[in-house]
Tab-separated table of C-alpha atoms in Angstrom:
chain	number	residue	atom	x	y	z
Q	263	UNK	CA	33.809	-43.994	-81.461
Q	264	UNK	CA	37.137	-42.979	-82.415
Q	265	UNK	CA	37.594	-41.603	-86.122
Q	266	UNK	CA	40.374	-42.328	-87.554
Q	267	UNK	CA	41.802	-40.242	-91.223
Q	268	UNK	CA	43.429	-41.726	-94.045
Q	269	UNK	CA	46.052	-39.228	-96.196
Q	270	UNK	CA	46.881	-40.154	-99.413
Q	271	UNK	CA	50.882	-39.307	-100.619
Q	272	UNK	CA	50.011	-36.158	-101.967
Q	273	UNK	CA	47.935	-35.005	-99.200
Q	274	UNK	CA	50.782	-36.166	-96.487
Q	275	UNK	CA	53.310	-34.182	-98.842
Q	276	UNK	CA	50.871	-30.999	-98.851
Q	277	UNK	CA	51.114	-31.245	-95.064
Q	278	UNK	CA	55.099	-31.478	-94.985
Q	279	UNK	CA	55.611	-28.753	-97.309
Q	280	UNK	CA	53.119	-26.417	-95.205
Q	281	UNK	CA	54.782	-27.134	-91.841
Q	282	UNK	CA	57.890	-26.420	-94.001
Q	283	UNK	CA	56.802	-23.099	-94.937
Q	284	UNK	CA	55.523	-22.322	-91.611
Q	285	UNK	CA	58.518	-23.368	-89.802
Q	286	UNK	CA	60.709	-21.425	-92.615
Q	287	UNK	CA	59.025	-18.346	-92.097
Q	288	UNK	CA	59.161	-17.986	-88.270
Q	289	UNK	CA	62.699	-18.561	-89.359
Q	290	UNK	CA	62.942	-15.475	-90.687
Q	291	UNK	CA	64.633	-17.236	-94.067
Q	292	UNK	CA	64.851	-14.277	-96.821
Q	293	UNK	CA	65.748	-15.828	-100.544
Q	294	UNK	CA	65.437	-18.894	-101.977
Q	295	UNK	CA	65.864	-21.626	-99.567
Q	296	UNK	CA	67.943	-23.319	-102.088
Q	297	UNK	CA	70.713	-20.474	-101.514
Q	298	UNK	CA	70.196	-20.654	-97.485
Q	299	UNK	CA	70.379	-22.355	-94.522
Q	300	UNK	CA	69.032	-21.937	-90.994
Q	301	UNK	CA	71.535	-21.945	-87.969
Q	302	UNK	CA	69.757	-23.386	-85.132
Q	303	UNK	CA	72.475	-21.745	-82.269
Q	304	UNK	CA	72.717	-18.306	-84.076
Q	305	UNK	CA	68.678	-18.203	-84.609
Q	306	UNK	CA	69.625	-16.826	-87.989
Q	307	UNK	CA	69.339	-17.766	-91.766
Q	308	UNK	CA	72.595	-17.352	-93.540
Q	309	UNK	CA	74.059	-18.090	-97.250
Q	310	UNK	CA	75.141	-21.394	-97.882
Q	311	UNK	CA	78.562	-19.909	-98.063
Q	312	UNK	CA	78.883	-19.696	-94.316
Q	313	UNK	CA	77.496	-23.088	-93.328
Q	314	UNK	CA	80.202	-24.553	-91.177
Q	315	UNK	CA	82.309	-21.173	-92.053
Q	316	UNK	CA	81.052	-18.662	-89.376
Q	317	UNK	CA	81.401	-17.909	-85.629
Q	318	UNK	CA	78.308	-19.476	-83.683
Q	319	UNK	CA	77.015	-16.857	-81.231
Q	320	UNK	CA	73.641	-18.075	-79.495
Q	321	UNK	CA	70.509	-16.196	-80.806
Q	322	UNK	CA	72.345	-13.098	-82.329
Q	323	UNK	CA	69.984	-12.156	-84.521
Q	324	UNK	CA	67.643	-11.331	-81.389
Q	325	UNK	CA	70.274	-8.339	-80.708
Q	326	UNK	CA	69.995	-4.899	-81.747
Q	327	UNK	CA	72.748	-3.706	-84.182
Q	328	UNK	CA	75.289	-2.009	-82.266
Q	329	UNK	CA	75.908	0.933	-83.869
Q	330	UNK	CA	71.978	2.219	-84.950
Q	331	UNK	CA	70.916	0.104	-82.364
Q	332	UNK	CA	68.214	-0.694	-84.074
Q	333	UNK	CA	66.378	-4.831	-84.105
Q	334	UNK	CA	68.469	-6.802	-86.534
Q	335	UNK	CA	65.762	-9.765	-86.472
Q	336	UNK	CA	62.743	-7.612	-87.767
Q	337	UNK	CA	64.724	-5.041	-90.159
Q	338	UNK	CA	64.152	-4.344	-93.693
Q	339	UNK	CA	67.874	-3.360	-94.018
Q	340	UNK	CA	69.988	-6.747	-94.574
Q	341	UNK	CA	72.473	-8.360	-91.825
Q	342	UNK	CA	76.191	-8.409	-92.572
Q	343	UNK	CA	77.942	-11.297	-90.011
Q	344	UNK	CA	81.487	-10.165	-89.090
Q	345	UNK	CA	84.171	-12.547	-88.880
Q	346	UNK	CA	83.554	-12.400	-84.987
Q	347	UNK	CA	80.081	-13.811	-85.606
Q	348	UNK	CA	78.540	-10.566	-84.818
Q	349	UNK	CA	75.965	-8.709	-86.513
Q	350	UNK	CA	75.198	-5.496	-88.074
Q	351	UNK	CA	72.770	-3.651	-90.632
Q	352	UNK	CA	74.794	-3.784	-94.010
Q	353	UNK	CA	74.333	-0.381	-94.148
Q	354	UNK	CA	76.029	0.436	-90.655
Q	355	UNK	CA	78.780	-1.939	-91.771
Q	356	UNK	CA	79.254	0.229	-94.695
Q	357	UNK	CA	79.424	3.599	-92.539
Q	358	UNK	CA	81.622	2.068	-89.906
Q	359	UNK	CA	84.043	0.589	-92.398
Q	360	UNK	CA	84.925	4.488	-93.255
Q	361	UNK	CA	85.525	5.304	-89.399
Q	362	UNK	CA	87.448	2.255	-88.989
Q	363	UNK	CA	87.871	-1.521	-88.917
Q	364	UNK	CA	87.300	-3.203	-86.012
Q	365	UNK	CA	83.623	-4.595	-84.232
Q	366	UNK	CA	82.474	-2.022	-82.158
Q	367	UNK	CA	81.634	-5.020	-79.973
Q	368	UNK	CA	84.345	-6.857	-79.208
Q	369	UNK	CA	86.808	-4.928	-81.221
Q	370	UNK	CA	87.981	-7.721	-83.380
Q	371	UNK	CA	89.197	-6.696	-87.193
Q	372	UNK	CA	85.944	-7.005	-89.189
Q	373	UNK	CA	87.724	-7.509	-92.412
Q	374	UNK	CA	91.149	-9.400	-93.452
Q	375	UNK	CA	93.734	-6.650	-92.607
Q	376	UNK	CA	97.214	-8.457	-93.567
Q	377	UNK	CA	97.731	-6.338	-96.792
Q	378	UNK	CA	97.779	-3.437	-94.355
Q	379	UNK	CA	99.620	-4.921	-91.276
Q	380	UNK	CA	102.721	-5.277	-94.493
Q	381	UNK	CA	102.300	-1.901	-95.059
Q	382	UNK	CA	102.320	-1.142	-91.401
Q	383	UNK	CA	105.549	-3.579	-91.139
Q	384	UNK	CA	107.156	-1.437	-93.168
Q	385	UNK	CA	106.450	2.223	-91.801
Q	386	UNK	CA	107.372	0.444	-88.569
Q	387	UNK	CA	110.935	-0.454	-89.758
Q	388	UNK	CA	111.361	3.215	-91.556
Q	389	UNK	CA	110.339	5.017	-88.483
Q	390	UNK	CA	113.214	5.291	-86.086
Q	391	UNK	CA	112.224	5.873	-82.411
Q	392	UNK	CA	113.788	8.516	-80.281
Q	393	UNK	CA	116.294	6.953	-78.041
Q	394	UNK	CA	114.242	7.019	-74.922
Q	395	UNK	CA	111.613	5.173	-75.965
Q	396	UNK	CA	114.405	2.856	-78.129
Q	397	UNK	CA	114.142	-0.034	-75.751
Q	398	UNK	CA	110.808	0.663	-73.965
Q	399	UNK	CA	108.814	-2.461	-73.676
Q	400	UNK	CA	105.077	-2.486	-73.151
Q	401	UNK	CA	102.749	-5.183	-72.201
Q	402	UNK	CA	99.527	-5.474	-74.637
Q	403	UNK	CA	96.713	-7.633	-75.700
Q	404	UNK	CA	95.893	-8.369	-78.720
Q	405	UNK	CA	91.969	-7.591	-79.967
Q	406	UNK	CA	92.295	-10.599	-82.631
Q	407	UNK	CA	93.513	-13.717	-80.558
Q	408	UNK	CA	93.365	-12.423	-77.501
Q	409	UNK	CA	96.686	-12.983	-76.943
Q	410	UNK	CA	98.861	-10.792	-74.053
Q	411	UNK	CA	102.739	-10.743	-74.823
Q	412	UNK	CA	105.371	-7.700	-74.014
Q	413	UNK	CA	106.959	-6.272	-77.316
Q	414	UNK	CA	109.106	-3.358	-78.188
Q	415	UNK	CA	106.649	0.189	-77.994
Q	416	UNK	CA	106.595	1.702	-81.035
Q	417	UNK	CA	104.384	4.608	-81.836
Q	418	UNK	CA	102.939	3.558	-84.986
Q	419	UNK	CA	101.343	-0.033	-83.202
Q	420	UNK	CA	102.820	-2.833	-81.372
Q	421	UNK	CA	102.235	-6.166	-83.484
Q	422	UNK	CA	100.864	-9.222	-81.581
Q	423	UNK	CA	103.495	-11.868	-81.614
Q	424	UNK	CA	100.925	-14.548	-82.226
Q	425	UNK	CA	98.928	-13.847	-84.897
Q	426	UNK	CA	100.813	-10.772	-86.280
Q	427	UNK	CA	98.162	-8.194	-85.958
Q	428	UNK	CA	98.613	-5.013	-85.279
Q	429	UNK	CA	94.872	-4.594	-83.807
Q	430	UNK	CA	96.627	-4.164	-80.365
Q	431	UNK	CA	95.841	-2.506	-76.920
Q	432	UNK	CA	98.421	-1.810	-74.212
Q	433	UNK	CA	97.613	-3.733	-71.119
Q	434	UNK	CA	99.561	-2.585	-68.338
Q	435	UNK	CA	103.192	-0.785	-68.178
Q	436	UNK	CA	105.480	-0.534	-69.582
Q	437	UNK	CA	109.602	-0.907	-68.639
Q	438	UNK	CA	112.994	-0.550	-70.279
Q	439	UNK	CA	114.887	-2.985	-71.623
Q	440	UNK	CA	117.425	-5.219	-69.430
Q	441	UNK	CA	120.740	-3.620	-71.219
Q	442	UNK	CA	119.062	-0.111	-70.375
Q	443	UNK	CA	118.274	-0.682	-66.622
């Protein structure tokens, strides 16, 4: 014989909101869940700020912060997500931020640098280069876009002709200008 169970509404809506809870939990959701929402590719709960506003990196809350290298997913210490979609303890983000700007990662800018790229516009154009570096051109790629393009050397930074950064690297040589060779 085959027994068969009968829920009333309230008992069905007991169930729902303890598979909720249990389901919520494993998701490691901290706060209200009014004020949250769980990203399924990123394995991570984040404010509702972000939802459809962050970089998707698969399960990168199961990483260990890069700089304490410490487990993200299991620490006390909250999670800031960098514009990259990287992770770190909110507390390393605070110490790196005074060593520098950039994801030690995959060296993107971690914060919105275009007040300072002006500024860095500027010193540029004040700061005259000796002649024989004048009309020395340099390849480089840029650590924002990704971006390779060949641009006058400068000694302050070489600014990415894409997106304007000066978050740069020189990739490969560098030659003179045509009128020089």
């Amino acid at each position: 014989m085959i027994a068969t169970w009968t829920l009333a509404a309230f008992e069905v809506d007991v169930i729902k909101e303890w598979c909720i809870r249990i389901q919520h939990a494993s998701r490691q959701l901290i706060g209200p869940k009014e004020d949250f929402f769980h990203c399924s590719k990123c394995n991570l709960c984040l404010a509702l700020n972000l939802q459809g506003n962050h970089k998707c990196i698969e399960n990168v809350s199961r990483q260990d912060c890069p700089i304490c290298l410490e487990d993200i997913h299991t620490s006390r210490v909250g999670a800031h997500v960098l514009p990259c979609g990287h992770l770190l303890h909110r507390t390393c983000y605070e110490d790196m931020l005074k060593e520098g700007y950039r994801c030690p990662l995959c060296m993107h800018s971690a914060l919105d640098m275009t007040r300072y790229w002006r500024q860095l516009d500027d010193e540029v154009a004040q700061t005259p280069m000796p002649t024989e570096y004048q009309n020395m051109m340099v390849e480089i790629l840029c650590n924002d876009c990704s971006a390779r393009s060949m641009v006058q050397f400068h000694i302050l930074g070489m600014k990415c002709t894409s997106c304007e950064s000066y978050n740069t690297a020189q990739d490969g040589g560098c030659r003179m200008a045509l009128e020089q060779q």
